[in-house]
């Protein structure tokens, strides 16, 4: 069996994250949607028409597979209408649903990834509640921290590090190679993606991969793309002073939408905010933006913004390369092509 994940029907709805990736490569819970399908089925998963097999099962990429629902999705292959929202089926229609559904997704990924497996031992220097709901992968280091898994599972990924003094309430996922700095305060449902760095106070948020929120400051009800950096003291609001409905505009040609009464920051890949940046409730930052200065940033910041100016493309690529180098990575030809397409669109 082969699976083809299609996102033609939902790419525009999920910007800024789909400017630079297929919907299948969005992270929610512990894994990306592609990774969920690969691990649940042990089958090849394709996302490009170039490698599409006519015999492949066609599945909506924005339907989230779990150990309980994936067989039903495969059997029905509902590529037009999708599935009715329920506790067993979630479909990502809008980017703010990533943090809204993350609690649900972490719990289901945790059940699947840890089924019939034994956790690595937890150091006795830690103070834990609900230890049976904590799973530690090989190579992870956790010392002198407080972990409360009675509120949801806690997954500590391979070769990750939780420094001393961290306080964690589940559900929480620290993915492979990621780090929590000393004294970090984590509230569920939070995912710190592969090779990210977390610090300060983080609640109900997702960092995709290779991004940093490494210092004091608050990040809540938010989603941060890949290769982003939030400077020391940076915080976002996630509730209006009135407690009222929050509106978000995710793209320059997309209408503003009501998203509920809790919503923080959505930030596209390769974007960065200087120290002490204060983001308004329901702010959206596009791809490759450099945000700095004393003023509160606008609630919608378009792709390739250099504060209030246009980011020079060649300089943007150099700057991305500098940040990627800090993570042991470099800018690929494919990345340059994708970014050039975004820049000229």
mmCIF file of C-alpha atoms in Angstrom:
data_model
loop_
_atom_site.group_PDB
_atom_site.id
_atom_site.type_symbol
_atom_site.label_atom_id
_atom_site.label_comp_id
_atom_site.label_asym_id
_atom_site.label_seq_id
_atom_site.Cartn_x
_atom_site.Cartn_y
_atom_site.Cartn_z
ATOM 1 C CA UNK A 1 0.000 0.000 0.000
ATOM 2 C CA UNK A 2 1.080 3.552 -0.787
ATOM 3 C CA UNK A 3 -0.419 6.784 0.529
ATOM 4 C CA UNK A 4 -0.633 10.088 -1.320
ATOM 5 C CA UNK A 5 -1.361 13.086 0.922
ATOM 6 C CA UNK A 6 -3.013 15.920 -0.975
ATOM 7 C CA UNK A 7 -3.139 19.507 0.264
ATOM 8 C CA UNK A 8 -4.439 21.303 -2.828
ATOM 9 C CA UNK A 9 -7.724 22.051 -1.056
ATOM 10 C CA UNK A 10 -6.233 23.580 2.097
ATOM 11 C CA UNK A 11 -2.806 25.133 1.437
ATOM 12 C CA UNK A 12 -4.054 28.720 1.236
ATOM 13 C CA UNK A 13 -6.046 28.365 4.454
ATOM 14 C CA UNK A 14 -2.973 27.346 6.474
ATOM 15 C CA UNK A 15 -0.543 30.157 5.696
ATOM 16 C CA UNK A 16 1.930 31.350 6.914
ATOM 17 C CA UNK A 17 3.090 27.775 7.586
ATOM 18 C CA UNK A 18 2.230 26.410 4.136
ATOM 19 C CA UNK A 19 4.183 29.072 2.278
ATOM 20 C CA UNK A 20 7.259 26.937 2.917
ATOM 21 C CA UNK A 21 5.985 23.381 3.476
ATOM 22 C CA UNK A 22 3.396 20.830 2.462
ATOM 23 C CA UNK A 23 0.519 20.515 4.933
ATOM 24 C CA UNK A 24 1.777 16.997 5.681
ATOM 25 C CA UNK A 25 4.935 18.489 7.197
ATOM 26 C CA UNK A 26 3.096 20.582 9.784
ATOM 27 C CA UNK A 27 3.816 19.485 13.346
ATOM 28 C CA UNK A 28 0.956 18.996 15.780
ATOM 29 C CA UNK A 29 1.240 16.879 18.895
ATOM 30 C CA UNK A 30 4.617 15.136 18.896
ATOM 31 C CA UNK A 31 4.959 14.278 15.193
ATOM 32 C CA UNK A 32 4.293 15.900 11.846
ATOM 33 C CA UNK A 33 1.256 14.638 9.934
ATOM 34 C CA UNK A 34 3.562 12.846 7.469
ATOM 35 C CA UNK A 35 5.457 11.165 10.318
ATOM 36 C CA UNK A 36 2.183 10.016 11.884
ATOM 37 C CA UNK A 37 1.140 8.280 8.661
ATOM 38 C CA UNK A 38 4.561 6.693 8.142
ATOM 39 C CA UNK A 39 4.695 5.273 11.672
ATOM 40 C CA UNK A 40 1.047 4.204 11.844
ATOM 41 C CA UNK A 41 1.034 2.346 8.521
ATOM 42 C CA UNK A 42 4.683 1.462 7.812
ATOM 43 C CA UNK A 43 3.883 2.428 4.221
ATOM 44 C CA UNK A 44 5.459 4.877 1.754
ATOM 45 C CA UNK A 45 3.908 8.337 2.009
ATOM 46 C CA UNK A 46 4.034 10.693 -0.975
ATOM 47 C CA UNK A 47 3.153 14.364 -1.254
ATOM 48 C CA UNK A 48 4.355 15.255 -4.740
ATOM 49 C CA UNK A 49 2.547 14.608 -8.015
ATOM 50 C CA UNK A 50 5.936 13.696 -9.458
ATOM 51 C CA UNK A 51 6.011 10.535 -7.360
ATOM 52 C CA UNK A 52 2.279 9.895 -7.103
ATOM 53 C CA UNK A 53 1.311 6.296 -7.859
ATOM 54 C CA UNK A 54 -2.104 5.739 -9.452
ATOM 55 C CA UNK A 55 -2.602 2.898 -7.001
ATOM 56 C CA UNK A 56 -1.870 5.090 -3.989
ATOM 57 C CA UNK A 57 -4.661 5.849 -1.544
ATOM 58 C CA UNK A 58 -5.464 9.569 -1.728
ATOM 59 C CA UNK A 59 -5.893 11.155 1.697
ATOM 60 C CA UNK A 60 -6.492 14.744 2.780
ATOM 61 C CA UNK A 61 -3.221 15.914 4.302
ATOM 62 C CA UNK A 62 -4.952 18.097 6.899
ATOM 63 C CA UNK A 63 -6.825 15.184 8.509
ATOM 64 C CA UNK A 64 -4.838 14.115 11.579
ATOM 65 C CA UNK A 65 -4.319 10.348 11.807
ATOM 66 C CA UNK A 66 -4.228 8.598 15.181
ATOM 67 C CA UNK A 67 -3.937 5.002 16.331
ATOM 68 C CA UNK A 68 -7.740 4.983 16.747
ATOM 69 C CA UNK A 69 -8.838 6.561 13.471
ATOM 70 C CA UNK A 70 -6.233 5.924 10.771
ATOM 71 C CA UNK A 71 -7.793 2.713 9.479
ATOM 72 C CA UNK A 72 -11.181 4.395 9.108
ATOM 73 C CA UNK A 73 -9.543 7.233 7.162
ATOM 74 C CA UNK A 74 -7.800 4.736 4.867
ATOM 75 C CA UNK A 75 -11.002 2.782 4.317
ATOM 76 C CA UNK A 76 -13.163 5.780 3.482
ATOM 77 C CA UNK A 77 -10.611 8.008 1.691
ATOM 78 C CA UNK A 78 -12.859 11.043 2.036
ATOM 79 C CA UNK A 79 -10.935 13.545 -0.047
ATOM 80 C CA UNK A 80 -13.816 15.927 -0.663
ATOM 81 C CA UNK A 81 -16.023 16.249 2.397
ATOM 82 C CA UNK A 82 -13.602 14.987 5.025
ATOM 83 C CA UNK A 83 -14.782 13.765 8.415
ATOM 84 C CA UNK A 84 -17.158 15.375 10.854
ATOM 85 C CA UNK A 85 -15.260 16.922 13.753
ATOM 86 C CA UNK A 86 -15.394 14.756 16.888
ATOM 87 C CA UNK A 87 -13.144 13.546 19.676
ATOM 88 C CA UNK A 88 -11.876 10.907 17.273
ATOM 89 C CA UNK A 89 -11.427 13.025 14.128
ATOM 90 C CA UNK A 90 -9.716 16.398 13.810
ATOM 91 C CA UNK A 91 -9.050 18.248 10.565
ATOM 92 C CA UNK A 92 -6.844 21.338 10.490
ATOM 93 C CA UNK A 93 -8.699 23.991 8.511
ATOM 94 C CA UNK A 94 -7.022 27.093 9.958
ATOM 95 C CA UNK A 95 -3.567 27.693 11.514
ATOM 96 C CA UNK A 96 -4.889 28.658 14.956
ATOM 97 C CA UNK A 97 -6.379 25.173 15.246
ATOM 98 C CA UNK A 98 -2.833 23.867 15.651
ATOM 99 C CA UNK A 99 -2.626 25.182 19.218
ATOM 100 C CA UNK A 100 -6.331 24.575 19.814
ATOM 101 C CA UNK A 101 -5.966 20.852 19.009
ATOM 102 C CA UNK A 102 -2.464 20.309 20.384
ATOM 103 C CA UNK A 103 -3.641 18.845 23.712
ATOM 104 C CA UNK A 104 -5.698 16.266 21.816
ATOM 105 C CA UNK A 105 -2.825 15.477 19.446
ATOM 106 C CA UNK A 106 -0.097 15.086 22.099
ATOM 107 C CA UNK A 107 -2.185 12.576 24.038
ATOM 108 C CA UNK A 108 -2.814 10.443 20.966
ATOM 109 C CA UNK A 109 0.770 10.556 19.697
ATOM 110 C CA UNK A 110 1.966 9.659 23.188
ATOM 111 C CA UNK A 111 -0.313 6.605 23.366
ATOM 112 C CA UNK A 112 0.917 5.364 19.998
ATOM 113 C CA UNK A 113 4.624 6.083 20.409
ATOM 114 C CA UNK A 114 4.879 4.536 23.873
ATOM 115 C CA UNK A 115 2.594 1.502 23.393
ATOM 116 C CA UNK A 116 4.315 -1.699 24.592
ATOM 117 C CA UNK A 117 7.570 0.193 25.201
ATOM 118 C CA UNK A 118 9.526 0.855 28.390
ATOM 119 C CA UNK A 119 10.718 4.361 29.222
ATOM 120 C CA UNK A 120 14.322 5.090 30.092
ATOM 121 C CA UNK A 121 14.695 5.531 33.867
ATOM 122 C CA UNK A 122 13.976 8.969 35.335
ATOM 123 C CA UNK A 123 16.716 10.406 37.547
ATOM 124 C CA UNK A 124 15.857 10.528 41.249
ATOM 125 C CA UNK A 125 16.959 14.182 41.336
ATOM 126 C CA UNK A 126 13.566 15.042 39.787
ATOM 127 C CA UNK A 127 10.250 15.553 41.595
ATOM 128 C CA UNK A 128 7.430 13.878 39.681
ATOM 129 C CA UNK A 129 3.668 13.418 39.839
ATOM 130 C CA UNK A 130 2.146 10.735 37.614
ATOM 131 C CA UNK A 131 5.463 9.110 36.731
ATOM 132 C CA UNK A 132 3.682 6.338 34.798
ATOM 133 C CA UNK A 133 2.588 9.046 32.344
ATOM 134 C CA UNK A 134 6.170 10.181 31.627
ATOM 135 C CA UNK A 135 8.179 8.617 28.814
ATOM 136 C CA UNK A 136 11.872 9.288 28.252
ATOM 137 C CA UNK A 137 13.668 8.261 25.061
ATOM 138 C CA UNK A 138 17.274 7.100 24.848
ATOM 139 C CA UNK A 139 19.929 9.769 25.348
ATOM 140 C CA UNK A 140 17.656 12.310 27.039
ATOM 141 C CA UNK A 141 18.939 14.160 30.118
ATOM 142 C CA UNK A 142 16.529 15.337 32.834
ATOM 143 C CA UNK A 143 17.841 16.507 36.205
ATOM 144 C CA UNK A 144 16.554 18.521 39.210
ATOM 145 C CA UNK A 145 13.206 19.414 37.635
ATOM 146 C CA UNK A 146 9.547 19.211 38.636
ATOM 147 C CA UNK A 147 7.274 17.257 36.278
ATOM 148 C CA UNK A 148 3.504 16.963 36.754
ATOM 149 C CA UNK A 149 2.081 14.381 34.355
ATOM 150 C CA UNK A 150 -1.227 14.036 36.204
ATOM 151 C CA UNK A 151 -2.635 16.728 33.896
ATOM 152 C CA UNK A 152 -1.422 15.015 30.707
ATOM 153 C CA UNK A 153 1.422 12.882 29.346
ATOM 154 C CA UNK A 154 5.003 14.119 29.184
ATOM 155 C CA UNK A 155 7.202 12.881 26.336
ATOM 156 C CA UNK A 156 10.958 13.547 26.432
ATOM 157 C CA UNK A 157 12.544 12.855 23.039
ATOM 158 C CA UNK A 158 15.807 11.260 22.043
ATOM 159 C CA UNK A 159 18.968 13.185 22.999
ATOM 160 C CA UNK A 160 16.958 16.086 24.401
ATOM 161 C CA UNK A 161 17.914 18.058 27.525
ATOM 162 C CA UNK A 162 15.878 19.461 30.396
ATOM 163 C CA UNK A 163 18.180 21.641 32.479
ATOM 164 C CA UNK A 164 17.844 21.969 36.215
ATOM 165 C CA UNK A 165 15.014 23.936 37.758
ATOM 166 C CA UNK A 166 12.431 23.430 35.006
ATOM 167 C CA UNK A 167 8.753 23.136 35.945
ATOM 168 C CA UNK A 168 6.562 21.165 33.562
ATOM 169 C CA UNK A 169 2.842 20.392 33.470
ATOM 170 C CA UNK A 170 1.606 17.997 30.808
ATOM 171 C CA UNK A 171 0.604 17.393 28.188
ATOM 172 C CA UNK A 172 4.056 18.235 26.915
ATOM 173 C CA UNK A 173 6.404 17.014 24.186
ATOM 174 C CA UNK A 174 10.105 17.814 23.973
ATOM 175 C CA UNK A 175 11.229 16.421 20.627
ATOM 176 C CA UNK A 176 14.568 15.010 19.530
ATOM 177 C CA UNK A 177 17.623 17.118 20.310
ATOM 178 C CA UNK A 178 15.597 19.944 21.854
ATOM 179 C CA UNK A 179 16.553 21.799 25.044
ATOM 180 C CA UNK A 180 14.743 23.485 27.918
ATOM 181 C CA UNK A 181 16.914 26.129 29.547
ATOM 182 C CA UNK A 182 17.262 26.443 33.337
ATOM 183 C CA UNK A 183 14.109 27.416 35.195
ATOM 184 C CA UNK A 184 11.769 27.130 32.209
ATOM 185 C CA UNK A 185 8.061 27.047 33.073
ATOM 186 C CA UNK A 186 5.967 24.870 30.763
ATOM 187 C CA UNK A 187 2.178 24.643 30.778
ATOM 188 C CA UNK A 188 0.326 22.157 28.578
ATOM 189 C CA UNK A 189 -0.338 21.658 25.840
ATOM 190 C CA UNK A 190 3.105 22.548 24.525
ATOM 191 C CA UNK A 191 5.360 21.004 21.880
ATOM 192 C CA UNK A 192 9.016 21.995 21.578
ATOM 193 C CA UNK A 193 10.043 20.630 18.192
ATOM 194 C CA UNK A 194 13.297 18.955 17.132
ATOM 195 C CA UNK A 195 16.466 20.909 17.969
ATOM 196 C CA UNK A 196 14.512 23.871 19.349
ATOM 197 C CA UNK A 197 15.421 25.741 22.532
ATOM 198 C CA UNK A 198 12.756 26.711 25.062
ATOM 199 C CA UNK A 199 13.024 29.119 27.984
ATOM 200 C CA UNK A 200 10.965 31.486 30.117
ATOM 201 C CA UNK A 201 7.223 30.746 30.267
ATOM 202 C CA UNK A 202 5.508 28.763 27.501
ATOM 203 C CA UNK A 203 1.870 27.670 27.430
ATOM 204 C CA UNK A 204 -0.198 25.778 24.853
ATOM 205 C CA UNK A 205 2.233 26.492 22.014
ATOM 206 C CA UNK A 206 4.110 24.685 19.249
ATOM 207 C CA UNK A 207 7.637 25.323 17.998
ATOM 208 C CA UNK A 208 8.154 23.438 14.722
ATOM 209 C CA UNK A 209 11.930 22.763 14.465
ATOM 210 C CA UNK A 210 15.315 24.487 14.933
ATOM 211 C CA UNK A 211 13.702 27.561 16.541
ATOM 212 C CA UNK A 212 14.586 29.447 19.726
ATOM 213 C CA UNK A 213 12.446 30.904 22.459
ATOM 214 C CA UNK A 214 15.350 30.603 24.833
ATOM 215 C CA UNK A 215 14.941 33.413 27.368
ATOM 216 C CA UNK A 216 12.501 34.980 29.813
ATOM 217 C CA UNK A 217 9.238 36.205 28.359
ATOM 218 C CA UNK A 218 5.825 34.670 27.707
ATOM 219 C CA UNK A 219 4.685 32.630 24.712
ATOM 220 C CA UNK A 220 1.082 31.432 24.863
ATOM 221 C CA UNK A 221 -1.504 29.967 22.476
ATOM 222 C CA UNK A 222 0.994 30.363 19.661
ATOM 223 C CA UNK A 223 2.701 28.536 16.801
ATOM 224 C CA UNK A 224 6.274 29.324 15.770
ATOM 225 C CA UNK A 225 7.641 27.993 12.479
ATOM 226 C CA UNK A 226 11.126 26.630 11.731
ATOM 227 C CA UNK A 227 14.407 28.551 12.150
ATOM 228 C CA UNK A 228 12.769 31.384 14.086
ATOM 229 C CA UNK A 229 14.224 33.311 17.015
ATOM 230 C CA UNK A 230 12.465 35.271 19.767
ATOM 231 C CA UNK A 231 14.887 37.611 21.531
ATOM 232 C CA UNK A 232 15.219 37.871 25.311
ATOM 233 C CA UNK A 233 12.185 39.402 27.005
ATOM 234 C CA UNK A 234 9.912 38.894 23.997
ATOM 235 C CA UNK A 235 6.292 38.196 24.979
ATOM 236 C CA UNK A 236 2.903 37.927 23.368
ATOM 237 C CA UNK A 237 -0.585 38.704 24.593
ATOM 238 C CA UNK A 238 -3.064 35.858 24.168
ATOM 239 C CA UNK A 239 -6.215 37.460 25.641
ATOM 240 C CA UNK A 240 -7.718 40.891 24.903
ATOM 241 C CA UNK A 241 -8.158 43.284 27.816
ATOM 242 C CA UNK A 242 -11.886 43.055 27.170
ATOM 243 C CA UNK A 243 -11.840 39.242 27.134
ATOM 244 C CA UNK A 244 -13.630 39.467 23.793
ATOM 245 C CA UNK A 245 -13.342 37.724 20.438
ATOM 246 C CA UNK A 246 -9.914 37.818 18.774
ATOM 247 C CA UNK A 247 -9.555 38.378 15.045
ATOM 248 C CA UNK A 248 -6.609 37.195 12.938
ATOM 249 C CA UNK A 249 -5.504 37.951 9.398
ATOM 250 C CA UNK A 250 -3.128 35.255 8.158
ATOM 251 C CA UNK A 251 -2.327 36.574 4.659
ATOM 252 C CA UNK A 252 -2.537 39.845 2.759
ATOM 253 C CA UNK A 253 -5.258 38.454 0.461
ATOM 254 C CA UNK A 254 -7.105 36.579 3.200
ATOM 255 C CA UNK A 255 -10.019 38.036 5.122
ATOM 256 C CA UNK A 256 -9.819 38.592 8.875
ATOM 257 C CA UNK A 257 -11.458 35.800 10.866
ATOM 258 C CA UNK A 258 -12.777 35.307 14.404
ATOM 259 C CA UNK A 259 -10.620 32.733 16.203
ATOM 260 C CA UNK A 260 -11.977 32.587 19.758
ATOM 261 C CA UNK A 261 -11.034 34.473 22.918
ATOM 262 C CA UNK A 262 -7.495 33.052 23.219
ATOM 263 C CA UNK A 263 -4.890 33.447 20.488
ATOM 264 C CA UNK A 264 -1.294 34.599 20.615
ATOM 265 C CA UNK A 265 1.319 34.639 17.843
ATOM 266 C CA UNK A 266 1.567 32.784 14.537
ATOM 267 C CA UNK A 267 5.061 33.174 13.046
ATOM 268 C CA UNK A 268 6.201 31.816 9.686
ATOM 269 C CA UNK A 269 9.593 30.190 9.050
ATOM 270 C CA UNK A 270 12.879 32.132 9.230
ATOM 271 C CA UNK A 271 11.411 35.102 11.122
ATOM 272 C CA UNK A 272 13.025 36.798 14.108
ATOM 273 C CA UNK A 273 12.064 39.278 16.813
ATOM 274 C CA UNK A 274 14.536 41.475 18.716
ATOM 275 C CA UNK A 275 14.785 41.628 22.498
ATOM 276 C CA UNK A 276 11.757 42.867 24.437
ATOM 277 C CA UNK A 277 9.396 42.694 21.471
ATOM 278 C CA UNK A 278 5.763 42.812 22.627
ATOM 279 C CA UNK A 279 3.290 41.131 20.291
ATOM 280 C CA UNK A 280 -0.387 42.028 20.398
ATOM 281 C CA UNK A 281 -3.138 39.464 20.836
ATOM 282 C CA UNK A 282 -3.686 37.530 17.612
ATOM 283 C CA UNK A 283 -0.575 38.655 15.713
ATOM 284 C CA UNK A 284 0.487 36.948 12.474
ATOM 285 C CA UNK A 285 4.067 37.226 11.175
ATOM 286 C CA UNK A 286 4.901 35.961 7.696
ATOM 287 C CA UNK A 287 7.986 34.193 6.355
ATOM 288 C CA UNK A 288 11.464 35.713 6.774
ATOM 289 C CA UNK A 289 10.648 38.842 8.761
ATOM 290 C CA UNK A 290 13.057 40.857 10.913
ATOM 291 C CA UNK A 291 11.154 42.618 13.702
ATOM 292 C CA UNK A 292 12.815 45.244 15.893
ATOM 293 C CA UNK A 293 12.356 48.741 17.313
ATOM 294 C CA UNK A 294 10.478 50.357 20.180
ATOM 295 C CA UNK A 295 6.984 50.262 18.698
ATOM 296 C CA UNK A 296 4.512 47.416 19.166
ATOM 297 C CA UNK A 297 4.545 45.393 15.928
ATOM 298 C CA UNK A 298 1.503 45.426 13.659
ATOM 299 C CA UNK A 299 -0.987 42.590 14.072
ATOM 300 C CA UNK A 300 -0.253 41.438 10.518
ATOM 301 C CA UNK A 301 3.306 41.488 9.162
ATOM 302 C CA UNK A 302 3.745 40.404 5.560
ATOM 303 C CA UNK A 303 6.450 38.063 4.234
ATOM 304 C CA UNK A 304 9.976 39.516 3.920
ATOM 305 C CA UNK A 305 9.394 42.519 6.141
ATOM 306 C CA UNK A 306 12.431 44.340 7.548
ATOM 307 C CA UNK A 307 10.632 46.174 10.312
ATOM 308 C CA UNK A 308 8.458 48.468 8.137
ATOM 309 C CA UNK A 309 10.559 48.095 4.996
ATOM 310 C CA UNK A 310 11.065 45.354 2.406
ATOM 311 C CA UNK A 311 13.780 42.812 3.223
ATOM 312 C CA UNK A 312 16.396 42.665 0.438
ATOM 313 C CA UNK A 313 16.258 39.098 -0.862
ATOM 314 C CA UNK A 314 20.003 38.466 -1.098
ATOM 315 C CA UNK A 315 20.520 39.834 2.411
ATOM 316 C CA UNK A 316 17.645 37.701 3.673
ATOM 317 C CA UNK A 317 19.300 34.551 2.341
ATOM 318 C CA UNK A 318 22.621 35.513 3.950
ATOM 319 C CA UNK A 319 20.902 36.150 7.284
ATOM 320 C CA UNK A 320 18.999 32.861 7.120
ATOM 321 C CA UNK A 321 22.287 31.138 6.414
ATOM 322 C CA UNK A 322 23.835 32.733 9.488
ATOM 323 C CA UNK A 323 21.024 31.459 11.712
ATOM 324 C CA UNK A 324 21.030 27.998 10.157
ATOM 325 C CA UNK A 325 24.782 27.755 10.671
ATOM 326 C CA UNK A 326 24.202 28.115 14.425
ATOM 327 C CA UNK A 327 22.148 24.920 14.217
ATOM 328 C CA UNK A 328 24.719 23.113 12.078
ATOM 329 C CA UNK A 329 22.633 23.584 8.920
ATOM 330 C CA UNK A 330 22.941 25.493 5.661
ATOM 331 C CA UNK A 331 20.521 27.000 3.145
ATOM 332 C CA UNK A 332 19.613 24.489 0.440
ATOM 333 C CA UNK A 333 18.935 25.135 -3.231
ATOM 334 C CA UNK A 334 15.330 24.045 -2.707
ATOM 335 C CA UNK A 335 14.900 26.542 0.124
ATOM 336 C CA UNK A 336 16.237 29.382 -2.029
ATOM 337 C CA UNK A 337 13.826 28.470 -4.817
ATOM 338 C CA UNK A 338 10.843 28.366 -2.441
ATOM 339 C CA UNK A 339 11.804 31.660 -0.816
ATOM 340 C CA UNK A 340 12.351 33.360 -4.175
ATOM 341 C CA UNK A 341 8.887 32.239 -5.255
ATOM 342 C CA UNK A 342 7.377 33.725 -2.067
ATOM 343 C CA UNK A 343 9.378 36.947 -2.483
ATOM 344 C CA UNK A 344 8.214 37.547 -6.037
ATOM 345 C CA UNK A 345 4.583 36.518 -5.551
#
